[in-house]
Short mmCIF file of N, CA and C in Angstrom, two decimals:
data_model
loop_
_atom_site.label_atom_id
_atom_site.label_comp_id
_atom_site.label_asym_id
_atom_site.label_seq_id
_atom_site.Cartn_x
_atom_site.Cartn_y
_atom_site.Cartn_z
N MET A 125 -70.62 41.73 -19.34
CA MET A 125 -70.35 41.92 -17.92
C MET A 125 -71.11 43.14 -17.41
N LYS A 126 -71.76 42.98 -16.27
CA LYS A 126 -72.52 44.06 -15.68
C LYS A 126 -71.57 45.13 -15.14
N ARG A 127 -71.88 46.38 -15.44
CA ARG A 127 -71.04 47.48 -15.00
C ARG A 127 -71.57 48.02 -13.69
N THR A 128 -70.66 48.26 -12.75
CA THR A 128 -71.04 48.84 -11.47
C THR A 128 -70.72 50.32 -11.50
N PHE A 129 -71.71 51.13 -11.17
CA PHE A 129 -71.53 52.58 -11.20
C PHE A 129 -71.11 53.10 -9.83
N LEU A 130 -70.40 54.21 -9.88
CA LEU A 130 -69.98 54.89 -8.67
C LEU A 130 -70.86 56.11 -8.45
N GLY A 131 -71.30 56.31 -7.21
CA GLY A 131 -71.95 57.56 -6.85
C GLY A 131 -70.88 58.64 -6.71
N GLU A 132 -71.32 59.90 -6.68
CA GLU A 132 -70.37 61.01 -6.61
C GLU A 132 -69.49 60.91 -5.36
N PHE A 133 -70.07 60.63 -4.20
CA PHE A 133 -69.27 60.55 -2.99
C PHE A 133 -68.37 59.31 -3.01
N GLU A 134 -68.87 58.22 -3.59
CA GLU A 134 -68.03 57.03 -3.72
C GLU A 134 -66.79 57.34 -4.57
N GLU A 135 -67.00 58.11 -5.62
CA GLU A 135 -65.87 58.49 -6.48
C GLU A 135 -64.85 59.30 -5.68
N VAL A 136 -65.32 60.27 -4.89
CA VAL A 136 -64.43 61.10 -4.08
C VAL A 136 -63.65 60.23 -3.08
N VAL A 137 -64.32 59.32 -2.43
CA VAL A 137 -63.66 58.46 -1.45
C VAL A 137 -62.64 57.54 -2.13
N LEU A 138 -63.02 56.96 -3.25
CA LEU A 138 -62.11 56.06 -3.97
C LEU A 138 -60.87 56.82 -4.45
N LEU A 139 -61.07 58.01 -5.00
CA LEU A 139 -59.94 58.84 -5.42
C LEU A 139 -59.04 59.17 -4.23
N THR A 140 -59.63 59.48 -3.10
CA THR A 140 -58.85 59.84 -1.92
C THR A 140 -58.04 58.66 -1.42
N VAL A 141 -58.61 57.47 -1.43
CA VAL A 141 -57.84 56.28 -1.04
C VAL A 141 -56.66 56.09 -1.99
N ALA A 142 -56.89 56.30 -3.28
CA ALA A 142 -55.79 56.18 -4.25
C ALA A 142 -54.71 57.22 -3.98
N ILE A 143 -55.10 58.44 -3.63
CA ILE A 143 -54.13 59.50 -3.34
C ILE A 143 -53.31 59.15 -2.10
N LEU A 144 -53.98 58.67 -1.06
CA LEU A 144 -53.29 58.38 0.20
C LEU A 144 -52.45 57.10 0.14
N ASP A 145 -52.74 56.26 -0.84
CA ASP A 145 -52.00 55.02 -1.06
C ASP A 145 -51.98 54.16 0.20
N GLU A 146 -50.83 53.87 0.77
CA GLU A 146 -50.73 52.96 1.90
C GLU A 146 -51.22 53.56 3.22
N GLY A 147 -51.43 54.87 3.27
CA GLY A 147 -51.82 55.53 4.51
C GLY A 147 -53.31 55.81 4.62
N ALA A 148 -54.14 55.11 3.84
CA ALA A 148 -55.57 55.39 3.82
C ALA A 148 -56.33 54.59 4.87
N TYR A 149 -56.84 55.26 5.87
CA TYR A 149 -57.80 54.66 6.80
C TYR A 149 -58.85 55.72 7.10
N GLY A 150 -59.88 55.38 7.83
CA GLY A 150 -61.04 56.26 7.98
C GLY A 150 -60.73 57.71 8.31
N VAL A 151 -59.87 57.93 9.29
CA VAL A 151 -59.57 59.30 9.71
C VAL A 151 -58.83 60.07 8.63
N THR A 152 -57.79 59.45 8.04
CA THR A 152 -57.02 60.17 7.03
C THR A 152 -57.85 60.44 5.77
N VAL A 153 -58.72 59.52 5.41
CA VAL A 153 -59.58 59.73 4.25
C VAL A 153 -60.53 60.90 4.53
N THR A 154 -61.12 60.93 5.72
CA THR A 154 -62.02 62.01 6.09
C THR A 154 -61.30 63.36 6.05
N GLN A 155 -60.12 63.42 6.67
CA GLN A 155 -59.35 64.67 6.71
C GLN A 155 -58.93 65.12 5.31
N GLU A 156 -58.51 64.18 4.48
CA GLU A 156 -58.06 64.53 3.13
C GLU A 156 -59.22 65.07 2.29
N ILE A 157 -60.39 64.46 2.41
CA ILE A 157 -61.55 64.95 1.66
C ILE A 157 -61.88 66.37 2.09
N GLU A 158 -61.89 66.61 3.40
CA GLU A 158 -62.21 67.95 3.90
C GLU A 158 -61.18 68.97 3.43
N GLN A 159 -59.91 68.58 3.45
CA GLN A 159 -58.84 69.49 3.03
C GLN A 159 -58.90 69.77 1.53
N LYS A 160 -59.08 68.75 0.73
CA LYS A 160 -59.05 68.92 -0.73
C LYS A 160 -60.31 69.54 -1.29
N THR A 161 -61.47 69.30 -0.65
CA THR A 161 -62.72 69.78 -1.22
C THR A 161 -63.34 70.94 -0.45
N GLY A 162 -62.91 71.16 0.78
CA GLY A 162 -63.53 72.18 1.60
C GLY A 162 -64.92 71.77 2.06
N ARG A 163 -65.18 70.51 1.93
CA ARG A 163 -66.51 69.96 2.24
C ARG A 163 -66.44 69.23 3.58
N ALA A 164 -67.32 69.57 4.50
CA ALA A 164 -67.37 68.87 5.78
C ALA A 164 -68.04 67.51 5.59
N VAL A 165 -67.35 66.47 6.02
CA VAL A 165 -67.92 65.13 5.89
C VAL A 165 -67.82 64.43 7.24
N GLY A 166 -68.76 63.60 7.51
CA GLY A 166 -68.79 62.86 8.76
C GLY A 166 -67.96 61.59 8.66
N PHE A 167 -67.27 61.27 9.75
CA PHE A 167 -66.46 60.05 9.76
C PHE A 167 -67.32 58.82 9.47
N SER A 168 -68.52 58.77 10.05
CA SER A 168 -69.36 57.59 9.83
C SER A 168 -69.79 57.46 8.38
N THR A 169 -69.99 58.59 7.70
CA THR A 169 -70.35 58.55 6.28
C THR A 169 -69.20 57.99 5.47
N VAL A 170 -67.98 58.44 5.78
CA VAL A 170 -66.80 57.93 5.08
C VAL A 170 -66.62 56.44 5.38
N HIS A 171 -66.77 56.06 6.64
CA HIS A 171 -66.59 54.66 7.03
C HIS A 171 -67.59 53.76 6.29
N THR A 172 -68.84 54.18 6.23
CA THR A 172 -69.86 53.40 5.52
C THR A 172 -69.53 53.28 4.04
N THR A 173 -69.04 54.37 3.47
CA THR A 173 -68.70 54.36 2.05
C THR A 173 -67.49 53.46 1.79
N LEU A 174 -66.51 53.49 2.68
CA LEU A 174 -65.35 52.59 2.54
C LEU A 174 -65.81 51.13 2.55
N GLN A 175 -66.70 50.80 3.47
CA GLN A 175 -67.21 49.42 3.54
C GLN A 175 -67.95 49.04 2.27
N ARG A 176 -68.79 49.96 1.77
CA ARG A 176 -69.57 49.68 0.56
C ARG A 176 -68.64 49.47 -0.65
N LEU A 177 -67.59 50.31 -0.75
CA LEU A 177 -66.65 50.17 -1.86
C LEU A 177 -65.87 48.85 -1.76
N GLU A 178 -65.61 48.42 -0.54
CA GLU A 178 -64.95 47.12 -0.37
C GLU A 178 -65.90 45.99 -0.77
N GLU A 179 -67.17 46.10 -0.41
CA GLU A 179 -68.15 45.08 -0.81
C GLU A 179 -68.29 45.00 -2.33
N LYS A 180 -68.13 46.15 -3.00
CA LYS A 180 -68.24 46.18 -4.46
C LYS A 180 -66.96 45.68 -5.13
N GLY A 181 -65.91 45.46 -4.32
CA GLY A 181 -64.65 44.96 -4.87
C GLY A 181 -63.71 46.05 -5.35
N PHE A 182 -64.02 47.31 -5.05
CA PHE A 182 -63.16 48.41 -5.49
C PHE A 182 -62.05 48.71 -4.49
N LEU A 183 -62.19 48.25 -3.28
CA LEU A 183 -61.18 48.43 -2.24
C LEU A 183 -60.92 47.11 -1.54
N ALA A 184 -59.71 46.98 -1.00
CA ALA A 184 -59.36 45.87 -0.12
C ALA A 184 -58.88 46.49 1.18
N SER A 185 -58.98 45.76 2.29
CA SER A 185 -58.54 46.32 3.56
C SER A 185 -57.75 45.29 4.35
N HIS A 186 -56.95 45.81 5.27
CA HIS A 186 -56.24 44.95 6.21
C HIS A 186 -56.08 45.73 7.51
N MET A 187 -55.95 45.00 8.62
CA MET A 187 -55.79 45.63 9.92
C MET A 187 -54.32 45.92 10.17
N GLY A 188 -54.03 47.16 10.62
CA GLY A 188 -52.68 47.53 11.01
C GLY A 188 -52.44 47.14 12.46
N GLY A 189 -51.25 47.42 12.95
CA GLY A 189 -50.91 47.11 14.33
C GLY A 189 -51.54 48.10 15.30
N ALA A 190 -51.64 47.70 16.53
CA ALA A 190 -52.18 48.58 17.58
C ALA A 190 -51.18 49.69 17.87
N THR A 191 -51.69 50.90 18.12
CA THR A 191 -50.82 52.03 18.44
C THR A 191 -51.25 52.65 19.76
N ALA A 192 -50.27 53.20 20.48
CA ALA A 192 -50.57 53.84 21.76
C ALA A 192 -51.42 55.08 21.56
N GLU A 193 -51.21 55.80 20.43
CA GLU A 193 -51.95 57.03 20.18
C GLU A 193 -53.46 56.79 20.07
N ARG A 194 -53.84 55.58 19.74
CA ARG A 194 -55.26 55.24 19.61
C ARG A 194 -55.72 54.34 20.76
N GLY A 195 -55.00 54.37 21.86
CA GLY A 195 -55.39 53.59 23.03
C GLY A 195 -55.33 52.09 22.76
N GLY A 196 -54.42 51.68 21.90
CA GLY A 196 -54.26 50.26 21.61
C GLY A 196 -55.17 49.74 20.52
N ARG A 197 -56.02 50.63 19.97
CA ARG A 197 -56.91 50.18 18.88
C ARG A 197 -56.14 50.10 17.57
N ARG A 198 -56.55 49.20 16.74
CA ARG A 198 -55.91 49.01 15.44
C ARG A 198 -56.65 49.81 14.38
N LYS A 199 -55.92 50.17 13.33
CA LYS A 199 -56.51 50.89 12.20
C LYS A 199 -56.78 49.91 11.07
N ARG A 200 -57.89 50.13 10.34
CA ARG A 200 -58.17 49.34 9.14
C ARG A 200 -57.72 50.17 7.94
N PHE A 201 -56.67 49.70 7.26
CA PHE A 201 -56.14 50.40 6.10
C PHE A 201 -56.80 49.90 4.82
N PHE A 202 -57.05 50.83 3.90
CA PHE A 202 -57.69 50.49 2.63
C PHE A 202 -56.74 50.76 1.46
N THR A 203 -56.82 49.89 0.47
CA THR A 203 -56.07 50.08 -0.78
C THR A 203 -57.02 49.85 -1.95
N ILE A 204 -56.72 50.52 -3.04
CA ILE A 204 -57.57 50.39 -4.21
C ILE A 204 -57.22 49.10 -4.96
N THR A 205 -58.22 48.42 -5.49
CA THR A 205 -58.02 47.18 -6.24
C THR A 205 -57.96 47.49 -7.74
N ALA A 206 -57.67 46.49 -8.53
CA ALA A 206 -57.67 46.66 -9.99
C ALA A 206 -59.06 47.08 -10.46
N ALA A 207 -60.11 46.51 -9.88
CA ALA A 207 -61.48 46.89 -10.25
C ALA A 207 -61.75 48.35 -9.89
N GLY A 208 -61.19 48.80 -8.77
CA GLY A 208 -61.35 50.19 -8.36
C GLY A 208 -60.65 51.14 -9.32
N ARG A 209 -59.43 50.77 -9.73
CA ARG A 209 -58.70 51.61 -10.70
C ARG A 209 -59.46 51.67 -12.02
N LYS A 210 -60.03 50.55 -12.44
CA LYS A 210 -60.78 50.51 -13.69
C LYS A 210 -62.04 51.38 -13.58
N ALA A 211 -62.71 51.31 -12.45
CA ALA A 211 -63.92 52.13 -12.25
C ALA A 211 -63.58 53.62 -12.31
N LEU A 212 -62.47 54.01 -11.67
CA LEU A 212 -62.06 55.43 -11.72
C LEU A 212 -61.71 55.85 -13.14
N ALA A 213 -61.03 54.99 -13.87
CA ALA A 213 -60.68 55.33 -15.26
C ALA A 213 -61.94 55.52 -16.11
N GLU A 214 -62.95 54.66 -15.88
CA GLU A 214 -64.20 54.78 -16.64
C GLU A 214 -64.93 56.07 -16.29
N VAL A 215 -64.95 56.41 -15.01
CA VAL A 215 -65.61 57.65 -14.59
C VAL A 215 -64.91 58.86 -15.20
N LYS A 216 -63.59 58.84 -15.17
CA LYS A 216 -62.81 59.95 -15.73
C LYS A 216 -63.09 60.09 -17.23
N GLN A 217 -63.13 58.98 -17.94
CA GLN A 217 -63.38 59.01 -19.37
C GLN A 217 -64.78 59.56 -19.66
N THR A 218 -65.76 59.12 -18.90
CA THR A 218 -67.14 59.60 -19.10
C THR A 218 -67.22 61.11 -18.86
N ARG A 219 -66.59 61.56 -17.78
CA ARG A 219 -66.62 63.00 -17.47
C ARG A 219 -65.93 63.81 -18.57
N GLU A 220 -64.80 63.32 -19.05
CA GLU A 220 -64.09 64.03 -20.12
C GLU A 220 -64.93 64.10 -21.38
N GLN A 221 -65.63 63.00 -21.71
CA GLN A 221 -66.49 63.00 -22.89
C GLN A 221 -67.61 64.02 -22.74
N LEU A 222 -68.19 64.10 -21.56
CA LEU A 222 -69.27 65.07 -21.33
C LEU A 222 -68.76 66.50 -21.41
N TRP A 223 -67.62 66.78 -20.78
CA TRP A 223 -67.04 68.13 -20.83
C TRP A 223 -66.66 68.51 -22.25
N ASN A 224 -66.11 67.57 -23.00
CA ASN A 224 -65.72 67.85 -24.38
C ASN A 224 -66.93 68.05 -25.29
N ALA A 225 -68.08 67.55 -24.90
CA ALA A 225 -69.29 67.70 -25.70
C ALA A 225 -69.98 69.05 -25.47
N LEU A 226 -69.55 69.80 -24.47
CA LEU A 226 -70.16 71.10 -24.21
C LEU A 226 -69.89 72.05 -25.37
N PRO A 227 -70.91 72.76 -25.82
CA PRO A 227 -70.68 73.76 -26.86
C PRO A 227 -69.75 74.86 -26.31
N PRO A 228 -68.83 75.37 -27.14
CA PRO A 228 -67.86 76.37 -26.66
C PRO A 228 -68.52 77.58 -26.01
N GLU A 229 -69.66 78.02 -26.54
CA GLU A 229 -70.31 79.20 -25.95
C GLU A 229 -70.81 78.94 -24.53
N THR A 230 -71.12 77.71 -24.23
CA THR A 230 -71.54 77.35 -22.87
C THR A 230 -70.38 77.49 -21.91
N LEU A 231 -69.20 77.06 -22.34
CA LEU A 231 -68.02 77.19 -21.48
C LEU A 231 -67.69 78.65 -21.22
N GLN A 232 -67.91 79.52 -22.21
CA GLN A 232 -67.61 80.94 -22.03
C GLN A 232 -68.51 81.55 -20.98
N LEU A 233 -69.74 81.08 -20.89
CA LEU A 233 -70.67 81.58 -19.90
C LEU A 233 -70.30 81.13 -18.49
N MET A 234 -69.58 80.02 -18.40
CA MET A 234 -69.24 79.45 -17.10
C MET A 234 -67.98 80.09 -16.50
N VAL A 235 -67.19 80.78 -17.29
CA VAL A 235 -65.92 81.35 -16.79
C VAL A 235 -66.14 82.73 -16.22
#
């Protein structure tokens, strides 16, 4: 089976959707990334990444109800799929293997 890789920003967005669980839509994902990472991100960048992750099968989406706070516009909510959870687990495992392979003296220089 062909393995699909995640880019660094895709990983951050996928993790954020998993953190937000049922409350993940474009604005909340953008705000959570900025809050957790201190990194300024554009809403359109997050939106494009959410769409790409859905195309890859890592996310699923559904439309919520219209709200007065958004002028009657509906929100598109995202949830992580089984493939998305598997991709995150693989990324985490790879990162742990790389960190564990660092020579101890290298870690001392980094602290």
